[in-house]
PDB file of N, CA, C and O in Angstrom:
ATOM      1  N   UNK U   1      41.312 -46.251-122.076  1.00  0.00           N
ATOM      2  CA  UNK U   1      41.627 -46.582-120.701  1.00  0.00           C
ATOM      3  C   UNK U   1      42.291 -47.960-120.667  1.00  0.00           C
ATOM      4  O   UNK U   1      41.763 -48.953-121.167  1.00  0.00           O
ATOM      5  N   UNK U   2      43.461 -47.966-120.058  1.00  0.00           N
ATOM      6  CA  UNK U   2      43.981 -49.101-119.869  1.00  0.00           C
ATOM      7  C   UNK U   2      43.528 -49.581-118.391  1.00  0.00           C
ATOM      8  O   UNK U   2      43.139 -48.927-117.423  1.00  0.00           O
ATOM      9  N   UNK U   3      43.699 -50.795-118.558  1.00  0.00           N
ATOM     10  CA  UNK U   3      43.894 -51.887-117.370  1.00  0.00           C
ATOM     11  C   UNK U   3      45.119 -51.524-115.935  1.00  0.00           C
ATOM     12  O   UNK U   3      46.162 -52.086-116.268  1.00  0.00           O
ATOM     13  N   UNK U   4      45.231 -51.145-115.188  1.00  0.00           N
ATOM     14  CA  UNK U   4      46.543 -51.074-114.315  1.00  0.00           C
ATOM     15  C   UNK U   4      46.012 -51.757-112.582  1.00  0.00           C
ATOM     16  O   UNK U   4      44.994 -51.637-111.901  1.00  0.00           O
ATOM     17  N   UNK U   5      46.983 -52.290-112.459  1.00  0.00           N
ATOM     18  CA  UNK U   5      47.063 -52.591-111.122  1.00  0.00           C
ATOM     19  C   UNK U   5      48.206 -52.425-110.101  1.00  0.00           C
ATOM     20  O   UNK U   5      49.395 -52.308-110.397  1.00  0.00           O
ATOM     21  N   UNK U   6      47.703 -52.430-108.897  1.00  0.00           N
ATOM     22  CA  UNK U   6      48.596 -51.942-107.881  1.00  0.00           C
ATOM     23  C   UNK U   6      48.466 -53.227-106.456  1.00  0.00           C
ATOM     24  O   UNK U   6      47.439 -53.885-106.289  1.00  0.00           O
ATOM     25  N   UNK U   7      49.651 -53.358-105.607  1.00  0.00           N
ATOM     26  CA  UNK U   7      48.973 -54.409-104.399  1.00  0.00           C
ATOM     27  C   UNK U   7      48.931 -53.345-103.519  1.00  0.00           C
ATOM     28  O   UNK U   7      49.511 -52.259-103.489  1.00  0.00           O
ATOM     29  N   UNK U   8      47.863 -54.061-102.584  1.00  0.00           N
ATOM     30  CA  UNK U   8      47.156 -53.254-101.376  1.00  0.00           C
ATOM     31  C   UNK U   8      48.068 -53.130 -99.897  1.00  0.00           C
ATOM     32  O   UNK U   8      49.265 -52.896-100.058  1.00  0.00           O
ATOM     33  N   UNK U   9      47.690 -53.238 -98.812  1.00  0.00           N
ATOM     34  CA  UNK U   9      48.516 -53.266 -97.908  1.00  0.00           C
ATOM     35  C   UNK U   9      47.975 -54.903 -97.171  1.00  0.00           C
ATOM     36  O   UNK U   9      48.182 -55.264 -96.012  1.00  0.00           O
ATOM     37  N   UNK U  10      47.340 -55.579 -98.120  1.00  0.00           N
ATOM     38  CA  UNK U  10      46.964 -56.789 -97.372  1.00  0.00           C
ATOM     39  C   UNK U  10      48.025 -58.000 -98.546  1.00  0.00           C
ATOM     40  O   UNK U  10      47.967 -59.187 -98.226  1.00  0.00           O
ATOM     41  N   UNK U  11      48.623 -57.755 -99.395  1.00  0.00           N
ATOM     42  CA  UNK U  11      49.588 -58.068-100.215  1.00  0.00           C
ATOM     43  C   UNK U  11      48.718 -58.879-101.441  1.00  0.00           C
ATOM     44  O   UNK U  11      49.008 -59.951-101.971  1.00  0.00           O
ATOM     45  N   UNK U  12      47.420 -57.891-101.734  1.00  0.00           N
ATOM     46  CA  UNK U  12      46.299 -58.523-102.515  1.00  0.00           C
ATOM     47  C   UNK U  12      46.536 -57.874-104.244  1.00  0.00           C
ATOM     48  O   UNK U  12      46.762 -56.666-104.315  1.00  0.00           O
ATOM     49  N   UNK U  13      46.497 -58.430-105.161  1.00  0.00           N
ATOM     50  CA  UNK U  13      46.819 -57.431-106.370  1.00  0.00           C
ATOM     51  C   UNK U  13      45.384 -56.773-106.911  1.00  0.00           C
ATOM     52  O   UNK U  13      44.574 -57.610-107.308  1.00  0.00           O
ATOM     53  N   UNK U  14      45.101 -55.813-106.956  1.00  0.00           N
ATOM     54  CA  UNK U  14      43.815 -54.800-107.179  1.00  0.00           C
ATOM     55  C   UNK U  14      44.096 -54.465-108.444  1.00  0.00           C
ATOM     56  O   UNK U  14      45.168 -53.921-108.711  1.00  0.00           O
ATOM     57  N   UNK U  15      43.013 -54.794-109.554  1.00  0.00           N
ATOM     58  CA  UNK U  15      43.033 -54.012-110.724  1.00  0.00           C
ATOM     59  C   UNK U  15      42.465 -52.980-110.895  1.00  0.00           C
ATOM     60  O   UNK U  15      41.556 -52.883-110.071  1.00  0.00           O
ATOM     61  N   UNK U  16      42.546 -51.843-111.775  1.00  0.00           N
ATOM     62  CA  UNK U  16      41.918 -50.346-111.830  1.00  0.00           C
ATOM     63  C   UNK U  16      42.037 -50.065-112.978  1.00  0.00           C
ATOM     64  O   UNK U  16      42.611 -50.735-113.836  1.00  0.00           O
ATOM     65  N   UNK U  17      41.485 -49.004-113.110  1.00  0.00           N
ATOM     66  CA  UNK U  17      41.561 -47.467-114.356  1.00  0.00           C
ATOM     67  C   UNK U  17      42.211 -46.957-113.937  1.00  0.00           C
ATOM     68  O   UNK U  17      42.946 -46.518-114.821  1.00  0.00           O
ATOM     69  N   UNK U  18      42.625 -46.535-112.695  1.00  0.00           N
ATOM     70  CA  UNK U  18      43.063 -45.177-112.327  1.00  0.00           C
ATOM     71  C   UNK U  18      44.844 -45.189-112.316  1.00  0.00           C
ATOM     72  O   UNK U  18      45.562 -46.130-111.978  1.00  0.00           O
ATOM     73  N   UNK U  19      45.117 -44.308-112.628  1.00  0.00           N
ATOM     74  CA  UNK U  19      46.731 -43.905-112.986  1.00  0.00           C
ATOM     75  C   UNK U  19      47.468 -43.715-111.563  1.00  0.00           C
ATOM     76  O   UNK U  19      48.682 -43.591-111.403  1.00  0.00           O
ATOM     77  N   UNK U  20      46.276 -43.720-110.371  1.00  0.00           N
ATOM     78  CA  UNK U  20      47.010 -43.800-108.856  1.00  0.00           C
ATOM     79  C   UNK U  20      46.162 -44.326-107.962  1.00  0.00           C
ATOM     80  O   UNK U  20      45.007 -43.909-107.874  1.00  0.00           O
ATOM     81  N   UNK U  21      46.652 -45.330-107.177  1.00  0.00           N
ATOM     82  CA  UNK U  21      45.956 -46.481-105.903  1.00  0.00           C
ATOM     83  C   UNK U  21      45.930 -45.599-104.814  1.00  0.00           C
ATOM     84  O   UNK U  21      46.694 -44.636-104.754  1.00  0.00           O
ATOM     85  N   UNK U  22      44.784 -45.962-103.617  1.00  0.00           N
ATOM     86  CA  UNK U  22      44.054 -45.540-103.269  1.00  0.00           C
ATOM     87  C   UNK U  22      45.305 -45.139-101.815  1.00  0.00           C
ATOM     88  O   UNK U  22      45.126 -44.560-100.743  1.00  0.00           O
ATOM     89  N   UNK U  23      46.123 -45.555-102.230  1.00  0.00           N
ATOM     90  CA  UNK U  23      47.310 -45.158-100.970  1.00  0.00           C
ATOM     91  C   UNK U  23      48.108 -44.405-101.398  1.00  0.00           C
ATOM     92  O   UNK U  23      49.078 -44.214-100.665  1.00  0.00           O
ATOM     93  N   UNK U  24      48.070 -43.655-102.736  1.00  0.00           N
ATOM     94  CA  UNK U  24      48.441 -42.370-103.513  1.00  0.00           C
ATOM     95  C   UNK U  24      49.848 -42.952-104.327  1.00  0.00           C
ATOM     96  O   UNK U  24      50.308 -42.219-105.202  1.00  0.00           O
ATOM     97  N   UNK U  25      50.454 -44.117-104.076  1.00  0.00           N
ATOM     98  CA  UNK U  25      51.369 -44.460-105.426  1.00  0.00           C
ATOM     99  C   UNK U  25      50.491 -44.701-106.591  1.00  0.00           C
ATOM    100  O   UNK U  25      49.275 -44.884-106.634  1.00  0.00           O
ATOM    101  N   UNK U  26      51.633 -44.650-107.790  1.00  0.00           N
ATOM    102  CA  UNK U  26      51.462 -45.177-108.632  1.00  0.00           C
ATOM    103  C   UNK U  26      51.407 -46.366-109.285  1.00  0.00           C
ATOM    104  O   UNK U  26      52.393 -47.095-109.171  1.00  0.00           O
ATOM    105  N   UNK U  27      50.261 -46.831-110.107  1.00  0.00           N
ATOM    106  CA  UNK U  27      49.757 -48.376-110.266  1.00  0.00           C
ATOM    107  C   UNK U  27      50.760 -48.989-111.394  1.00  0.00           C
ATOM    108  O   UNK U  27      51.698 -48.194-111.450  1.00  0.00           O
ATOM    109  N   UNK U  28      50.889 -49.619-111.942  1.00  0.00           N
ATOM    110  CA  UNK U  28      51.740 -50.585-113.054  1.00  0.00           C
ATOM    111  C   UNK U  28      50.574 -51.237-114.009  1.00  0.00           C
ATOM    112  O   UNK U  28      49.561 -51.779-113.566  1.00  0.00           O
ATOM    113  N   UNK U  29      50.803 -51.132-115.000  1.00  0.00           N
ATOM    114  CA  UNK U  29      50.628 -51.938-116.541  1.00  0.00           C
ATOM    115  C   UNK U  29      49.950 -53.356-115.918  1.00  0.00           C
ATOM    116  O   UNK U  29      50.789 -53.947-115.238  1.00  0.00           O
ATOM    117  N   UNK U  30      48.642 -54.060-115.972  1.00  0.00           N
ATOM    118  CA  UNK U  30      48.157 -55.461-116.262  1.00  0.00           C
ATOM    119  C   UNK U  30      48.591 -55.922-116.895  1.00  0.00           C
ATOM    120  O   UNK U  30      49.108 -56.875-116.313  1.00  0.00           O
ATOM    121  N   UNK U  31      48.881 -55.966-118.187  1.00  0.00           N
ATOM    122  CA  UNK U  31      49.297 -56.725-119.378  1.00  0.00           C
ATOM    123  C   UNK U  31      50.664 -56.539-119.257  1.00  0.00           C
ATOM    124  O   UNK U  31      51.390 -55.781-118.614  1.00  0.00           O
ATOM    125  N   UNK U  32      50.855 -57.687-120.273  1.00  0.00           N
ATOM    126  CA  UNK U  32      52.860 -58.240-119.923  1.00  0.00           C
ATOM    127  C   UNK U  32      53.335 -57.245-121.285  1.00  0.00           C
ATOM    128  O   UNK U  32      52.432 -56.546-121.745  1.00  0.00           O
ATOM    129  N   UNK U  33      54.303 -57.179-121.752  1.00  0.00           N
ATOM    130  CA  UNK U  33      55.311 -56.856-122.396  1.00  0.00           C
ATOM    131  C   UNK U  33      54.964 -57.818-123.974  1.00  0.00           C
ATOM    132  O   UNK U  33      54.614 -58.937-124.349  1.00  0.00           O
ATOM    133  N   UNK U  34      55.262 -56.774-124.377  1.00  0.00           N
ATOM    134  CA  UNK U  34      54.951 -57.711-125.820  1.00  0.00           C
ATOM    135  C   UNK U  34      56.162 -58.616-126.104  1.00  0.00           C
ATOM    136  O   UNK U  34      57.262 -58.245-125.697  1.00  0.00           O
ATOM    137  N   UNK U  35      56.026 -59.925-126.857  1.00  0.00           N
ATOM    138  CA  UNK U  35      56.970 -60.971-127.485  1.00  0.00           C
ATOM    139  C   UNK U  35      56.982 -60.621-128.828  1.00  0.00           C
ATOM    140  O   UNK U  35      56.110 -60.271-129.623  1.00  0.00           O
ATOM    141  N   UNK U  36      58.262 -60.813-128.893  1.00  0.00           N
ATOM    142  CA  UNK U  36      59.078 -60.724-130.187  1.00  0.00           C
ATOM    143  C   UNK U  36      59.783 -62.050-130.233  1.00  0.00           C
ATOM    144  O   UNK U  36      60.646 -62.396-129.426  1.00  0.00           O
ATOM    145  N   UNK U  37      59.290 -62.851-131.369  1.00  0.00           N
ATOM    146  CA  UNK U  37      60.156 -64.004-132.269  1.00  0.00           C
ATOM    147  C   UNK U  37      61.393 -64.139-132.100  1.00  0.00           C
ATOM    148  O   UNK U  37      61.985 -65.096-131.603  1.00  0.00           O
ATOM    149  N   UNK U  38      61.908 -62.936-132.618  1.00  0.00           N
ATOM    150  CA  UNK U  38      63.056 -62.120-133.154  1.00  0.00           C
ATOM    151  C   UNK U  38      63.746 -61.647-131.645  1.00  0.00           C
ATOM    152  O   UNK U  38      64.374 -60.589-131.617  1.00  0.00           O
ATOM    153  N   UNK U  39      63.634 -62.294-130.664  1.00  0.00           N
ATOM    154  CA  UNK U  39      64.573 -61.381-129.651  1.00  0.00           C
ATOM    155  C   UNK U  39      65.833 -61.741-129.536  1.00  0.00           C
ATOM    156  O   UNK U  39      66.397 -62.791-129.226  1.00  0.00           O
ATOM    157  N   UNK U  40      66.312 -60.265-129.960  1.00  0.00           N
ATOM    158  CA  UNK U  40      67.842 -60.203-129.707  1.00  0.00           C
ATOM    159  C   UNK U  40      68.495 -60.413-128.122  1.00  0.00           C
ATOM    160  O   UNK U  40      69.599 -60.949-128.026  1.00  0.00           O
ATOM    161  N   UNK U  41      67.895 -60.046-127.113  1.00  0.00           N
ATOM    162  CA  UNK U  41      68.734 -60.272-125.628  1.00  0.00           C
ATOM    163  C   UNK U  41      68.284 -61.274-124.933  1.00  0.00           C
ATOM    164  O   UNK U  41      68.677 -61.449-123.780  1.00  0.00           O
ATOM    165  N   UNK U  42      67.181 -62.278-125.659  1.00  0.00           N
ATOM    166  CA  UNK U  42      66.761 -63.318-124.598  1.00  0.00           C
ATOM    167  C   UNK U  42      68.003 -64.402-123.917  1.00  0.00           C
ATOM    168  O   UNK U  42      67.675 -65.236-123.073  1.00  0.00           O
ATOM    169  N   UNK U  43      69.193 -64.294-124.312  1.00  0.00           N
ATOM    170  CA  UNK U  43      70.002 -65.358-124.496  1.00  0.00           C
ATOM    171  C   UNK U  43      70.738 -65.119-123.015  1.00  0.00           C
ATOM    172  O   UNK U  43      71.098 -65.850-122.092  1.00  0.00           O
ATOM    173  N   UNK U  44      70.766 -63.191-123.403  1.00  0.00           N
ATOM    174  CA  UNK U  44      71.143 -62.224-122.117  1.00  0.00           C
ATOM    175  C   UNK U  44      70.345 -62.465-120.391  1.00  0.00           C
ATOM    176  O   UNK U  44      70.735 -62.576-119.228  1.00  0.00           O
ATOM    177  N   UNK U  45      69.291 -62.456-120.994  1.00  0.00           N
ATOM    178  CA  UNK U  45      68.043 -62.401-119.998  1.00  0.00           C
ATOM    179  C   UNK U  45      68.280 -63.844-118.691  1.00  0.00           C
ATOM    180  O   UNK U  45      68.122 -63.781-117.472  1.00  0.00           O
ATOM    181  N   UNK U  46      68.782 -65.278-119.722  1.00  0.00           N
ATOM    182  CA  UNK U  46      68.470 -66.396-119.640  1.00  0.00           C
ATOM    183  C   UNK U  46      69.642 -66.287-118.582  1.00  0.00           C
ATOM    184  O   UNK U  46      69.455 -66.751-117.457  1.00  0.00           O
ATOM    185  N   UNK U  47      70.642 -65.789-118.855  1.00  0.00           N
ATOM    186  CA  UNK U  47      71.918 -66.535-118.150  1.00  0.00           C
ATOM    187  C   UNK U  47      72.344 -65.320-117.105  1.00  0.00           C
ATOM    188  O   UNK U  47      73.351 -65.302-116.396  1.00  0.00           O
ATOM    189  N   UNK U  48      71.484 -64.482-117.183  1.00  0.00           N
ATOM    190  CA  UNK U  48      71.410 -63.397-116.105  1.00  0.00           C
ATOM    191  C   UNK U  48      70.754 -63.917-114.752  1.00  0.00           C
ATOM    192  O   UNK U  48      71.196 -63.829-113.607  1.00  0.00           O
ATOM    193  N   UNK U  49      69.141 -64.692-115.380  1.00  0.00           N
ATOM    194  CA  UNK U  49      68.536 -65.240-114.230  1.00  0.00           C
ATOM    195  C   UNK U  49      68.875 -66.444-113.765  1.00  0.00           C
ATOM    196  O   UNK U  49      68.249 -67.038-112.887  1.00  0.00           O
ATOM    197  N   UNK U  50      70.244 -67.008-114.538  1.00  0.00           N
ATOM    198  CA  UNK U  50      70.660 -68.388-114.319  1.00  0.00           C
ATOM    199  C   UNK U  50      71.983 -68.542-113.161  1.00  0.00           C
ATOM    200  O   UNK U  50      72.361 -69.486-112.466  1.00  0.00           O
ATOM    201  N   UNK U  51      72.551 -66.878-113.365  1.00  0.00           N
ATOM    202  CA  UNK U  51      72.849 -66.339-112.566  1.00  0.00           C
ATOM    203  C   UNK U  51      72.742 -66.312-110.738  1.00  0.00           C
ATOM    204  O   UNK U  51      73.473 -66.744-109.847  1.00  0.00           O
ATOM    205  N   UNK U  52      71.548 -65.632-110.761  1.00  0.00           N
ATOM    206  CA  UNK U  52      70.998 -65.048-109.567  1.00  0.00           C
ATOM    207  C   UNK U  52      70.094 -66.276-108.893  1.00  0.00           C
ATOM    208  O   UNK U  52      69.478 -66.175-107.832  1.00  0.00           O
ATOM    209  N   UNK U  53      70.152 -67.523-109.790  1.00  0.00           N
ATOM    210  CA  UNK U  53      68.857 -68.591-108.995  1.00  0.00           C
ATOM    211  C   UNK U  53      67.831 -68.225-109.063  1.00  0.00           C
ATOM    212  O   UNK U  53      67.104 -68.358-108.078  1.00  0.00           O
ATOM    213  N   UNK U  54      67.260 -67.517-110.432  1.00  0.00           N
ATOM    214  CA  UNK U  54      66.026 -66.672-110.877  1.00  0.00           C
ATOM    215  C   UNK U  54      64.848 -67.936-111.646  1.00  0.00           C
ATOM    216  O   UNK U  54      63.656 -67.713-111.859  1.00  0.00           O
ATOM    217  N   UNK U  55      65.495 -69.095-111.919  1.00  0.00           N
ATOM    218  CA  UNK U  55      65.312 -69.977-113.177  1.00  0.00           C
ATOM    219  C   UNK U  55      64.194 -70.756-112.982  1.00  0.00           C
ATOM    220  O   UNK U  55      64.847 -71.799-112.938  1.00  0.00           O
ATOM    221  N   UNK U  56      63.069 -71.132-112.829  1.00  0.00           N
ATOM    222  CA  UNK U  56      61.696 -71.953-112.052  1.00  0.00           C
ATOM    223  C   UNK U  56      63.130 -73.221-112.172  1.00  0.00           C
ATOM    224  O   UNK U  56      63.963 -72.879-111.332  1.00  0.00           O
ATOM    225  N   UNK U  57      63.431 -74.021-112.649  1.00  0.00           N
ATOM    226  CA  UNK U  57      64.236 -75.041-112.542  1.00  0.00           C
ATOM    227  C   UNK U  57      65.270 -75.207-110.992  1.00  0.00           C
ATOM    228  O   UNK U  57      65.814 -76.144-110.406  1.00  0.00           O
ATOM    229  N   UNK U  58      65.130 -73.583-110.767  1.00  0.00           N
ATOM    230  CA  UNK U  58      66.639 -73.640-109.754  1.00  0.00           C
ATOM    231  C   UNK U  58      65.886 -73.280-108.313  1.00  0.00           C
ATOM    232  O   UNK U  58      66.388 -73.022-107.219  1.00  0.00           O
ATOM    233  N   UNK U  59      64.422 -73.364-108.745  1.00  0.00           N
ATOM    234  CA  UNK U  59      63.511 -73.321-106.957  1.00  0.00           C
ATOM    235  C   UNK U  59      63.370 -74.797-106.331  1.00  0.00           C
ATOM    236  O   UNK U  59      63.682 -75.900-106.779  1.00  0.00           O
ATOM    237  N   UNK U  60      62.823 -74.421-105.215  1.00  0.00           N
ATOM    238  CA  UNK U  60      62.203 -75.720-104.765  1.00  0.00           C
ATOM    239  C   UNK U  60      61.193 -76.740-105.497  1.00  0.00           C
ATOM    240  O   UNK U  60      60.362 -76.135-106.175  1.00  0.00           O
ATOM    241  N   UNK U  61      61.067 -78.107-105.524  1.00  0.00           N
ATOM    242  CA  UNK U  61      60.182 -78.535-106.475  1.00  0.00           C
ATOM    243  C   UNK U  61      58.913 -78.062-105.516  1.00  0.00           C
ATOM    244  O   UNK U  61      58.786 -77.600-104.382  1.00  0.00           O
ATOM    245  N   UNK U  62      57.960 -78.475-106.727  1.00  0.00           N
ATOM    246  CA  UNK U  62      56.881 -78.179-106.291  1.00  0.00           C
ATOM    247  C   UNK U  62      56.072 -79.620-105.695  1.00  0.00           C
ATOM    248  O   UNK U  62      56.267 -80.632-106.368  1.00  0.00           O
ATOM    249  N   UNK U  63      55.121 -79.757-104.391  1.00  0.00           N
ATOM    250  CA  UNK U  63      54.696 -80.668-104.024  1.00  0.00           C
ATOM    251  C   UNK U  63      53.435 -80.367-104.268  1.00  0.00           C
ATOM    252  O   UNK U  63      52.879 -79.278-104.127  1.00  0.00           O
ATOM    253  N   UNK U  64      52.852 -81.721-104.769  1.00  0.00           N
ATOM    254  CA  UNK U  64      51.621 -81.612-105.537  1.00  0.00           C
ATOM    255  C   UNK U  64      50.613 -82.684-104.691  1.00  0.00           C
ATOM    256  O   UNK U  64      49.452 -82.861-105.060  1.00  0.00           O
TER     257      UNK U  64
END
């Protein structure tokens, strides 16, 4: 049994077992994506989101 979660209608993220949330979609993977050393498209990835204003650098700062 994997880990999956789904958000609710209160915009809360709910973790589960179950392969479908209680509002009958389907839930998504907890765990991230595995890393590879070796990645060939990160270079792709980088200047895609550098692109679109995707970049934590290219948000608002953060006030602390």
């Amino acid at each position: 049994m994997y880990l999956q979660c789904y958000i609710n209608e209160k915009g809360e993220k709910v973790y589960t077992t179950k392969k479908e949330s209680r509002l009958g979609t389907a839930t998504e993977s907890a765990h991230p994506a595995r890393f590879s050393p070796d990645d060939k498209y990160s270079k792709e990835r980088v200047l895609l989101k550098k692109r679109f204003g995707l970049l934590p650098t290219q948000g608002a700062p953060v006030k602390y």
